[in-house]
Structure formats: structure tokens, C-alpha cells
Short mmCIF file of C-alpha atoms in Angstrom, two decimals:
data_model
loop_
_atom_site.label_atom_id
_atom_site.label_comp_id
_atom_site.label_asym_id
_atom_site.label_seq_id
_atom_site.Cartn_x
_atom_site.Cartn_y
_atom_site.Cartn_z
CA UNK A 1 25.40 59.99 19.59
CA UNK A 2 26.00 56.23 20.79
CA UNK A 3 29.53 56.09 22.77
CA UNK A 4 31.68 52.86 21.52
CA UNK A 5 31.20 51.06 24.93
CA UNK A 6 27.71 51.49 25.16
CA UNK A 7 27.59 50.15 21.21
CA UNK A 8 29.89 47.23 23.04
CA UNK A 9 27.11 46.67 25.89
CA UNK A 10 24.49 46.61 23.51
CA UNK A 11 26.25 44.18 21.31
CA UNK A 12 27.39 41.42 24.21
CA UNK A 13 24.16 40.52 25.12
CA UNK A 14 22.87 39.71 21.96
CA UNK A 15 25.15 37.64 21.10
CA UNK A 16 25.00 35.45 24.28
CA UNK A 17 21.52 35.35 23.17
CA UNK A 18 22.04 34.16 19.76
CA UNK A 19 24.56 31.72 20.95
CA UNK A 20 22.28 30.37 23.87
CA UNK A 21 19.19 29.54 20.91
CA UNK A 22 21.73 28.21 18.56
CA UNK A 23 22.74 25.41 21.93
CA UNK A 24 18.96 25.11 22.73
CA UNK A 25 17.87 24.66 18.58
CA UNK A 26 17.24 20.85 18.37
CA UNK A 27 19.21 18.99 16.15
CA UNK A 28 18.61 17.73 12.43
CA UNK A 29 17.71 14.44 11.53
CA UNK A 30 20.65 12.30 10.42
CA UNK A 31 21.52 12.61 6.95
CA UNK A 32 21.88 8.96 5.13
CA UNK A 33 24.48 7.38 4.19
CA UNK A 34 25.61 7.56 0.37
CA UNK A 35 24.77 5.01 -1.58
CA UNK A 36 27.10 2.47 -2.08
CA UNK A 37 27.41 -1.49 -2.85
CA UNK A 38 27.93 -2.11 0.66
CA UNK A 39 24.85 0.02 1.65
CA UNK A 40 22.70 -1.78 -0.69
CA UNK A 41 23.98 -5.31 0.56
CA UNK A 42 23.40 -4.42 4.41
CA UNK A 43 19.55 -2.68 3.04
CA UNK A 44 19.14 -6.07 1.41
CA UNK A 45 20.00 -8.24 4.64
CA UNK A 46 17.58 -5.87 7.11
CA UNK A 47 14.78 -6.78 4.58
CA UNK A 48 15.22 -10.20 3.80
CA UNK A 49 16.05 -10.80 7.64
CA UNK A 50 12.48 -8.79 8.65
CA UNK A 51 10.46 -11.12 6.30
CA UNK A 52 7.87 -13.60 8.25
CA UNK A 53 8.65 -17.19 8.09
CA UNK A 54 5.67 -17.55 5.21
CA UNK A 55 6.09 -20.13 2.96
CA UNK A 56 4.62 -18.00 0.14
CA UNK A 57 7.35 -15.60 0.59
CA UNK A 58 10.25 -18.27 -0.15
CA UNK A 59 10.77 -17.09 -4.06
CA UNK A 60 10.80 -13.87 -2.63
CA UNK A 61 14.07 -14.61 -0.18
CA UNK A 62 15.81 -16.62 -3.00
CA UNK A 63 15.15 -13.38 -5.67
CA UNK A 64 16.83 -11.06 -2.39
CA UNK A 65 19.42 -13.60 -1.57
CA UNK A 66 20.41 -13.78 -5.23
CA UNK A 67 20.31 -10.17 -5.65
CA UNK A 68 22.65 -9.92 -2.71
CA UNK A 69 25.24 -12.55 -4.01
CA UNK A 70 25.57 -10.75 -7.47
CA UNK A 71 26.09 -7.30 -6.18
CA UNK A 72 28.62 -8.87 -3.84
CA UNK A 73 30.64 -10.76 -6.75
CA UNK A 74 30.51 -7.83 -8.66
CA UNK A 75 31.37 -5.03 -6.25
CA UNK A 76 34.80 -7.09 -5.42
CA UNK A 77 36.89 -4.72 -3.77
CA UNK A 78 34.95 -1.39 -4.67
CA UNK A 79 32.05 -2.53 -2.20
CA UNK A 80 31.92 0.96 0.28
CA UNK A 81 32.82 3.29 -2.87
CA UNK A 82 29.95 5.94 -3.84
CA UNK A 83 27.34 4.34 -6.48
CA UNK A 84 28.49 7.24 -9.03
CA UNK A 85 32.12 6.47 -9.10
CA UNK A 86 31.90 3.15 -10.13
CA UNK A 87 31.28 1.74 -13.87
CA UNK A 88 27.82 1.57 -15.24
CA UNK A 89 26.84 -2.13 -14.75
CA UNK A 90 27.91 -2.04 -10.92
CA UNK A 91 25.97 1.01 -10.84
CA UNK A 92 22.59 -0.44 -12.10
CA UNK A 93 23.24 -3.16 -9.21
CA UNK A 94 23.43 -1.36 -6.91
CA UNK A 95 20.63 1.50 -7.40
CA UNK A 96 18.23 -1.72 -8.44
CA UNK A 97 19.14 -3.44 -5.00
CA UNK A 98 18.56 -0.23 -3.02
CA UNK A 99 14.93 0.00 -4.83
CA UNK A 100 14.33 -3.80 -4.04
CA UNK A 101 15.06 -3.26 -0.50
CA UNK A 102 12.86 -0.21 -0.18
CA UNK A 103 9.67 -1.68 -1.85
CA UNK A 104 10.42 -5.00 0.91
CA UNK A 105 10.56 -2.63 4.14
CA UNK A 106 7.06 -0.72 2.06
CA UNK A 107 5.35 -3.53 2.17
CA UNK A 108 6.08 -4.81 5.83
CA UNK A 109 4.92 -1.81 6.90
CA UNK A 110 1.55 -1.74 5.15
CA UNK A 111 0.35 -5.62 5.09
CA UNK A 112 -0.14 -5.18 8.98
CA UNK A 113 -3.91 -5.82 8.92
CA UNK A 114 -3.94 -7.72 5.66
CA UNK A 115 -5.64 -10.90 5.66
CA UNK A 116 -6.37 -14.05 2.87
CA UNK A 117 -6.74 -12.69 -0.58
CA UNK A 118 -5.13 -8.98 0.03
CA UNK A 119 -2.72 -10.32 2.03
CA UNK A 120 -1.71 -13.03 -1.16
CA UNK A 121 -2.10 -10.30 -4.00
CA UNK A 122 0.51 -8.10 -1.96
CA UNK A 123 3.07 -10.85 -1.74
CA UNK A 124 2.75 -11.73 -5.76
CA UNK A 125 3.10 -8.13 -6.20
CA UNK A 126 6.05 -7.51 -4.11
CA UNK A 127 7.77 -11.08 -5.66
CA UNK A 128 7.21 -9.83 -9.33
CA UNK A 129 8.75 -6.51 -8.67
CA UNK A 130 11.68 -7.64 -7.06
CA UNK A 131 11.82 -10.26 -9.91
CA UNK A 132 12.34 -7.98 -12.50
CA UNK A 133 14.65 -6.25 -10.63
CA UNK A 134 17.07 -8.64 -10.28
CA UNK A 135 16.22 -9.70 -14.08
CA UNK A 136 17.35 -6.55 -15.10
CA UNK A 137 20.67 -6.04 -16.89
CA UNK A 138 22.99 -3.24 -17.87
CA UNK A 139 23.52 0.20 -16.68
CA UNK A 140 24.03 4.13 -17.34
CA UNK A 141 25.29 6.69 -15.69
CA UNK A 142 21.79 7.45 -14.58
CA UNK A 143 19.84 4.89 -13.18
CA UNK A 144 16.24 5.42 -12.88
CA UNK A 145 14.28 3.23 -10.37
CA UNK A 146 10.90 2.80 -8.72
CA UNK A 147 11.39 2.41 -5.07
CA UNK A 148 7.40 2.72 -4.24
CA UNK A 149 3.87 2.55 -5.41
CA UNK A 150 2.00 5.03 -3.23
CA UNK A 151 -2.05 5.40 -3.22
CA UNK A 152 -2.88 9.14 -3.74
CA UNK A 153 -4.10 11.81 -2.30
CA UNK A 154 -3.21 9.26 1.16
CA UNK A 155 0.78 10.37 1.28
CA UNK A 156 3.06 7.72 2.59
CA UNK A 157 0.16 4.91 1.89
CA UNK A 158 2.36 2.11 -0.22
CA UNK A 159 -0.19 0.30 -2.95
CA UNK A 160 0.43 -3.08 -3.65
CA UNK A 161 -3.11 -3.81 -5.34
CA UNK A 162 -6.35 -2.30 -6.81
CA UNK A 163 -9.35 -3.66 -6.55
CA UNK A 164 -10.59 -4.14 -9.80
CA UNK A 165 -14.20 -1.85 -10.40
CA UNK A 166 -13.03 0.72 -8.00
CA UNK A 167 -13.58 3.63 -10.29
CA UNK A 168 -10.53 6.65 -10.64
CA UNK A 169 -7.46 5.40 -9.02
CA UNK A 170 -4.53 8.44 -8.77
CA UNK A 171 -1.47 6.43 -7.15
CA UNK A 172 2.73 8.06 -8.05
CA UNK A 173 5.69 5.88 -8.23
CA UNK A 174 8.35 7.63 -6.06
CA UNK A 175 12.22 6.68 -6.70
CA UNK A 176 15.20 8.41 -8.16
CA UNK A 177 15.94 10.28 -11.59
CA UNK A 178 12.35 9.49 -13.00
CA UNK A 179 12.43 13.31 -14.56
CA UNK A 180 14.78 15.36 -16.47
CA UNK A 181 13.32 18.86 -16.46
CA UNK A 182 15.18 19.63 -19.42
CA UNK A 183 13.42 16.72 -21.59
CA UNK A 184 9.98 15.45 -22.57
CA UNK A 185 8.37 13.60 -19.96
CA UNK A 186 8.84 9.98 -18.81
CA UNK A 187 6.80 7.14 -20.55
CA UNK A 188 4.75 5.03 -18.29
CA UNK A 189 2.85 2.08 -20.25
CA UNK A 190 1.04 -0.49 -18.61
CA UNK A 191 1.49 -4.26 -19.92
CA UNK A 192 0.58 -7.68 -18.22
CA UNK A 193 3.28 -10.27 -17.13
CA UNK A 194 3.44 -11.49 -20.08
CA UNK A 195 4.37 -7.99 -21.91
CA UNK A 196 1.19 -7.27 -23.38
CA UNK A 197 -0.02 -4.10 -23.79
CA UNK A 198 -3.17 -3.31 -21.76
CA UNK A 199 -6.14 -1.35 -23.56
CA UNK A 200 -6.75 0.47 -20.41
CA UNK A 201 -3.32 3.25 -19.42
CA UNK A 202 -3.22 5.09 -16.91
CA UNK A 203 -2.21 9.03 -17.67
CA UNK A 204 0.73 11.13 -16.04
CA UNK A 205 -0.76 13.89 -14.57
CA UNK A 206 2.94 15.21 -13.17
CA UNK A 207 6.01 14.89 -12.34
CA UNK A 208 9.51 15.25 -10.89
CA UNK A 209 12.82 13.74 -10.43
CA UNK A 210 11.78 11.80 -7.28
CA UNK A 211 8.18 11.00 -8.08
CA UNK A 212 5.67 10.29 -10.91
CA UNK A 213 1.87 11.16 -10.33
CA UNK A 214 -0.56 9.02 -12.45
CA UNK A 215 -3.95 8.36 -12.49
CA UNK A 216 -6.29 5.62 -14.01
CA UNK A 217 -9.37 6.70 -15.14
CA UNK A 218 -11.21 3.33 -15.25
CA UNK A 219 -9.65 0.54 -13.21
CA UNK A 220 -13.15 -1.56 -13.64
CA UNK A 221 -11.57 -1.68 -17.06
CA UNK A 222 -7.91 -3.32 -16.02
CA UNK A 223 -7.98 -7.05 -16.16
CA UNK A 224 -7.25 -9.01 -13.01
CA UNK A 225 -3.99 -10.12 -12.35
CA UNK A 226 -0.49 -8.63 -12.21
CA UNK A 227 0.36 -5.13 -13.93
CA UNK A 228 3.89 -4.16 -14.43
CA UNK A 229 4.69 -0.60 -14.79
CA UNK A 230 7.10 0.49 -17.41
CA UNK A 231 8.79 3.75 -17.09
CA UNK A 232 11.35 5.09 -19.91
CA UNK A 233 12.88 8.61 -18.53
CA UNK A 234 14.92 11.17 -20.52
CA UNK A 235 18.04 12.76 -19.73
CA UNK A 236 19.90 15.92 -21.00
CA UNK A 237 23.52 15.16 -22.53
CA UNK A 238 25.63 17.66 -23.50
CA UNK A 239 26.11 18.43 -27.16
CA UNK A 240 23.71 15.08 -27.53
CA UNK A 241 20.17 16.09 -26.51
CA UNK A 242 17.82 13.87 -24.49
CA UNK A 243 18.63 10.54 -24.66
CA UNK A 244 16.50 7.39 -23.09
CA UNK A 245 17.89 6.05 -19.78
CA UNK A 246 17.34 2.40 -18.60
CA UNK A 247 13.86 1.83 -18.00
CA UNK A 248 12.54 1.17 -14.69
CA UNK A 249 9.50 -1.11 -13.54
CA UNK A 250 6.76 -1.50 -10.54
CA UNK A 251 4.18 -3.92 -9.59
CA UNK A 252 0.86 -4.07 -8.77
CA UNK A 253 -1.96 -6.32 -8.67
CA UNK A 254 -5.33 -5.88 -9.77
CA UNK A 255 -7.74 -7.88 -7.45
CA UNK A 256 -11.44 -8.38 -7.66
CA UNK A 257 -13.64 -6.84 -5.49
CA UNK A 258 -14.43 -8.79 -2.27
CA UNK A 259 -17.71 -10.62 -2.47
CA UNK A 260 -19.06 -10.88 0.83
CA UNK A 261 -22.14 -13.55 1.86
CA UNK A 262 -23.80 -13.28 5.21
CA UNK A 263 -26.03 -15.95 6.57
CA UNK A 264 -28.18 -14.61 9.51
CA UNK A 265 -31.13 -15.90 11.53
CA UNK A 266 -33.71 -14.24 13.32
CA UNK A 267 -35.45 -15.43 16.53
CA UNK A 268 -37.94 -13.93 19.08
CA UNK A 269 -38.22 -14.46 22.58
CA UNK A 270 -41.80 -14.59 23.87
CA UNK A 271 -43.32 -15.18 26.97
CA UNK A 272 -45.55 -17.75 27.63
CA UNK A 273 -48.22 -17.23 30.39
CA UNK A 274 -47.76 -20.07 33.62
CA UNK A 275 -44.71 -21.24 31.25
CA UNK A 276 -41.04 -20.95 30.36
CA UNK A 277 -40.49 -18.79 27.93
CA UNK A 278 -40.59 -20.21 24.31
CA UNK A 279 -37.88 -18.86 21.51
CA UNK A 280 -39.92 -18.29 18.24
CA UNK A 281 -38.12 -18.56 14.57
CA UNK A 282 -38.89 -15.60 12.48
CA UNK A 283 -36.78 -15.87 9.44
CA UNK A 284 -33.62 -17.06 7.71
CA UNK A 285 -31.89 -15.16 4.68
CA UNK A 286 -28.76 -14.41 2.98
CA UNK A 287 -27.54 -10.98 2.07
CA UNK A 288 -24.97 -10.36 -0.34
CA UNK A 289 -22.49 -7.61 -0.98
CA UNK A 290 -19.13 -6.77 -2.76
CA UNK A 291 -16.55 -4.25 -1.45
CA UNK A 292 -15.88 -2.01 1.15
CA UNK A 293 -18.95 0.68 1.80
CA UNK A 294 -21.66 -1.79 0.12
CA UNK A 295 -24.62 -2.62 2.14
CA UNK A 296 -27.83 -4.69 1.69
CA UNK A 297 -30.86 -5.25 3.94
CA UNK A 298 -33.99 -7.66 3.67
CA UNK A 299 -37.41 -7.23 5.98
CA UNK A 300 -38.39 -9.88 8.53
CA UNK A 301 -42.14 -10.04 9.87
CA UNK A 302 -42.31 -10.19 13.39
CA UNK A 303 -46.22 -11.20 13.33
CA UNK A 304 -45.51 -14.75 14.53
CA UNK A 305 -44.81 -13.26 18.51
CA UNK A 306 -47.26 -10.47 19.11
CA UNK A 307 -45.33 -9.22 22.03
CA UNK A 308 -41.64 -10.12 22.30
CA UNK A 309 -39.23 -9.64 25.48
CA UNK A 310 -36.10 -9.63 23.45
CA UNK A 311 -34.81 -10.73 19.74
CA UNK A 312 -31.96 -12.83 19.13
CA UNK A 313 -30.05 -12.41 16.04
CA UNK A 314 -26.86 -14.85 14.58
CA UNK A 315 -24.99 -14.90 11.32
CA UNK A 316 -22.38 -16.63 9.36
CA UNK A 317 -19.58 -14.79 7.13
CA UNK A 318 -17.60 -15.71 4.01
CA UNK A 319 -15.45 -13.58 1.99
CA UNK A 320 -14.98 -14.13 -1.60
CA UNK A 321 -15.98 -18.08 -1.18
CA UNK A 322 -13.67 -18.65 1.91
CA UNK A 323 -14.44 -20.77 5.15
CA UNK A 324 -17.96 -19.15 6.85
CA UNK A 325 -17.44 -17.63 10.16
CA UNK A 326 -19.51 -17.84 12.75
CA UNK A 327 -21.14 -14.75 14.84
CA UNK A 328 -23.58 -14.28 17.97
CA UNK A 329 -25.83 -15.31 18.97
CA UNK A 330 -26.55 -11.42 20.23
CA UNK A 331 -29.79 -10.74 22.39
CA UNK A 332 -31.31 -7.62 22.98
CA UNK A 333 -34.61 -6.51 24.25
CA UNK A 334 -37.63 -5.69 22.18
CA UNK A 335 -37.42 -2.23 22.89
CA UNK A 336 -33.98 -1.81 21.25
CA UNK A 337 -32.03 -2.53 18.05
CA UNK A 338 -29.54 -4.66 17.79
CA UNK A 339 -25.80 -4.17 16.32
CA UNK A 340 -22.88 -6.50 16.10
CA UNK A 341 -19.01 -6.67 14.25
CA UNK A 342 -18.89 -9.71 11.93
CA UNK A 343 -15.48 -11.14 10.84
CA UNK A 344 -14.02 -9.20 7.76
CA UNK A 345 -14.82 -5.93 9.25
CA UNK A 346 -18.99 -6.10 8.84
CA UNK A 347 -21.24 -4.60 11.08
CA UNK A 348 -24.91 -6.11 11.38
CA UNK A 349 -27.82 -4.79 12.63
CA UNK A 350 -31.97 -5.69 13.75
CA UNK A 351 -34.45 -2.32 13.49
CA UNK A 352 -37.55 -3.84 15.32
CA UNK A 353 -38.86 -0.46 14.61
CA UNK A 354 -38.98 -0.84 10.60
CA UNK A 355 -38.33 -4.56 11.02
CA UNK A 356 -35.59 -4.85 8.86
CA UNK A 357 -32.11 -6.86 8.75
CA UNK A 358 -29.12 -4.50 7.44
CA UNK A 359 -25.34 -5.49 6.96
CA UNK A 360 -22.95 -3.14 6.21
CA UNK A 361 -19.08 -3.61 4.58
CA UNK A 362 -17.16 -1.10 6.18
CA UNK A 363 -13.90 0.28 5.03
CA UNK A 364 -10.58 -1.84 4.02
CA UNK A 365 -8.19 -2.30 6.82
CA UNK A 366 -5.81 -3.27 4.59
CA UNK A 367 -3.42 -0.65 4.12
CA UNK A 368 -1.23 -1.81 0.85
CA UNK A 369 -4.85 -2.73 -0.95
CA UNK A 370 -6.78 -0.09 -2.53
#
């Protein structure tokens, strides 16, 4: 039988163990703050104060600024109290301010390596979303919103545009109160600026409160240009049923695919017996190819230098019709093949050995693009 003291012993050191993990256990993340006019103003001031001075992003800073000055006027003296204590018009304010906010710091993080036409459909995507945001009127108390467009199965990736031809596209629209387990699920139609219905719609496939999975089936089919996102959520009411809530909106673009054109020449360097030695033209050509992963290639005789010492190879790109780039010349001798970046993220290559020119489109570093 176990004495009280040596229960006692027994008992001591474990809990100086269980204290000395609890000390050592490393400590959660900071919860955030609830959301609140005055959390939505200082969200909207980070973001429009992290913008790049880009002239194409000026509507963009007026929609934010304006945004900010209504939600200000309106909160008056109720600025730092909790979103769901205040009345229903402050309340769509301020959860459509928050959402505005989030889909600005989304998209700084993901135009990074975004260049010329990407880097153009992202901003009119990101201005028309925040546009209808602050276009939006009236309240509930439940306010859906779309904070982000993500690119699926990629988590985290934001999606500004699609590239138009790109087969299946899954993407979700994450926010708030998108869901009502207790209700039939959310509508999600697909119209163009103008309101009109596309032929094309992409299908839920699931959902929850905090995030909407969809997928297109065809997005070859989708017309280029801007695509707003309509999403009309239920919620249970007591002694009502399900009723419709206020219906929240996203943007994206659809963008064609990128037509690449690449110039190249071909030379040979051959030696010349008692002489210098003489550079030899083999042949010119263009190759063509459209989106990331495409490749072409085109044969060049060598016959005109018998014996070579080296190749030289140089090339020209343009994207979609924009300014040609230069690249090389690159030399290499005749005994190996030849393979160079071009601008745009193209890789080029000589085979001597099957005497062949290839070019390959390799894949989009453009994150918010898909």
C-alpha cells in the first residue's frame, strides 16, 4: 500500500514538470483585433500608403481615399466600437472597407514579378473590385464579403487574372459569412462590367462560411476582359427561414494568352587555312509561340561550313506585340549545344547534333496571373 508522503513525493515532481513545459511551450500567435470602424480606417491607410507611386493606380487611391472619408463621416463617435454593435449601414462600411483593404495588401504581395500586360490586367482587376465596393450601399446584420480570389489547388496564391484558353480553372473566394450551413448554398453568377450575364459559369464545387471553392470548366470559353463575381448567401432567421443577405462581389480579369515572337540568327565560325577565320551565315527565322509551356523549333543546314570551330547564335523577343528585346550573341564550340535565357522567361537552344533551333516558354512568374 502507497504511504501518503510517498503519494506526496511522487506527486511534487510532476508537477514541477508540468509547470516547467507549460514556461518552455512557445507562445500563440497574436489574436487580431476586432473589427471595428477604426480598424478598417487604419487597414485602409497601411494599403493605400504601401501602393507604388504608378500612375495607373491613381483611381485606385481616390476609390481607397473615398472609402476612408465615408466610413469616417459615418462612424462619428462610434469609430473603435465592435462592427456588430453598431446599426446595419455602418456595419456594411465597415466589413466592405476591411475586404477592400485585404484584396490591396493580396495583390502587393503577388504582382512582385509581374511585368507589362499581367502586371496592367492585375491593377484593372484590383480597381474594379474595390470600385464596387465602395459603390455598394446598405447593410444587414450579416455582411457577406469577398476578401480574396485564390488560384486552387496553390493555397495562399491570390488570382487577379486568367488567361483566357487555359483549360479547367478551380480558384475559391475566401471572406466572411459566404455560407449558412443551415440554408441552400450561395449563388455565384458570373456577368461582365456591364452586368451581362456570361454563357460560360463557373460551378461551386464547395463550401463554407469563410471560403467558396469554384471551378470553371472552360475558361477558353470566357470572353476577355473584366469578370465580376456575384455572390448571394443565405442565412437562417429565427421563426423566418433563410433569407438572402447583401450580395458580395470579386474581380478578375480574363487575359489572352501571351503571344510570344522570337527572331534568331544562326552563324558558323570556320577556319580558313593561312587566314583569319571567316564567320559564315547559316540561317534566319522566326518562331512563334503562345503561353507558358509552348515550344516551337525549325531546322537549320549547316552544309555551308563543312567543319565549324564554334556556332554563334542571337535572337530578338517580343511579347504579345511589345518592344523586341535583344539577346546574345552566345558562342559555343562545335562540339556542344548551345542554351541561353531570353527576356520574358524563354530559354533558347542550338542541337548541332540534329541541327535544329528550339525555344521554349517556360512557366509564368507572375504570381496573381493564372
Amino acid at each position: 500500500m502507497t504511504s501518503s508522503l510517498s503519494r506526496s513525493a511522487w506527486c511534487v515532481p510532476l508537477a514541477a514538470a508540468w509547470m516547467l513545459a507549460a514556461t518552455s511551450a512557445p507562445l500563440h500567435a497574436q489574436l487580431a483585433p476586432r473589427l471595428s470602424a477604426q480598424v478598417s480606417l487604419d487597414e485602409l491607410s497601411t494599403a493605400t500608403a504601401a501602393l507604388p507611386a504608378d500612375p495607373a493606380l491613381a483611381s485606385l487611391r481616390s476609390q481607397l481615399q473615398g472609402m476612408a472619408d465615408n466610413l469616417r463621416q459615418d462612424a462619428g463617435k462610434d469609430a473603435d466600437k465592435p462592427a456588430d454593435l453598431v446599426g446595419d449601414a455602418l456595419r456594411g462600411r465597415i466589413v466592405r472597407a476591411h475586404a477592400a483593404a485585404t484584396r490591396v495588401r493580396a495583390y502587393l504581395k503577388a504582382v512582385a514579378d509581374c511585368q507589362g500586360a499581367d502586371r496592367a490586367a492585375m491593377q484593372a482587376a484590383l480597381t474594379q473590385g474595390v470600385k464596387l465596393l465602395a459603390a455598394a450601399e446598405g447593410g444587414a446584420k450579416v455582411v457577406p464579403a469577398v476578401e480574396d480570389v485564390q488560384s486552387m489547388p496553390a493555397p495562399g496564391a491570390s488570382l487577379f487574372a486568367i488567361r483566357a484558353g487555359g483549360g479547367p480553372q478551380a480558384f475559391a473566394l475566401t471572406g466572411s459569412d459566404l455560407f449558412d450551413s443551415q440554408c441552400p448554398s450561395p449563388q455565384v453568377r458570373a456577368t461582365d462590367a456591364g452586368g451581362t450575364v456570361l454563357a460560360n459559369q463557373p460551378i461551386l464545387t464547395g463550401a463554407s462560411p469563410a471560403r467558396l471553392e469554384l471551378k470553371w470548366a472552360d475558361v477558353g470559353q470566357v470572353p476577355v476582359g473584366p469578370v465580376v463575381l456575384h455572390v448571394v448567401a443565405q442565412r437562417k432567421v429565427f421563426l423566418l427561414g433563410c433569407k438572402a443577405l447583401p450580395e458580395a462581389t470579386a474581380v478578375v480579369a480574363v487575359v489572352p494568352a501571351t503571344q510570344y515572337r522570337v527572331d534568331y540568327t544562326l552563324e558558323a565560325i570556320c577556319p580558313a587555312p593561312g587566314a583569319a577565320d571567316r564567320v559564315v551565315a547559316l540561317g534566319k527565322g522566326t518562331l512563334e509561340l503562345a503561353g507558358g509551356g509552348a515550344s516551337a523549333a525549325q531546322n537549320v543546314p549547316t552544309s555551308a561550313c563543312a567543319e565549324p570551330a564554334a556556332y554563334r547564335l542571337s535572337a530578338s523577343v517580343s511579347a504579345s506585340g511589345g518592344t523586341p528585346s535583344p539577346a546574345g550573341p552566345f558562342t559555343q564550340s562545335a562540339q556542344a549545344s548551345i542554351t541561353a535565357g531570353l527576356p520574358g522567361g524563354l530559354t533558347l537552344s542550338w542541337d548541332p547534333s540534329v541541327q535544329s533551333v528550339f525555344v521554349r516558354a517556360g512557366a509564368n512568374t507572375c504570381k496573381g496571373v493564372r
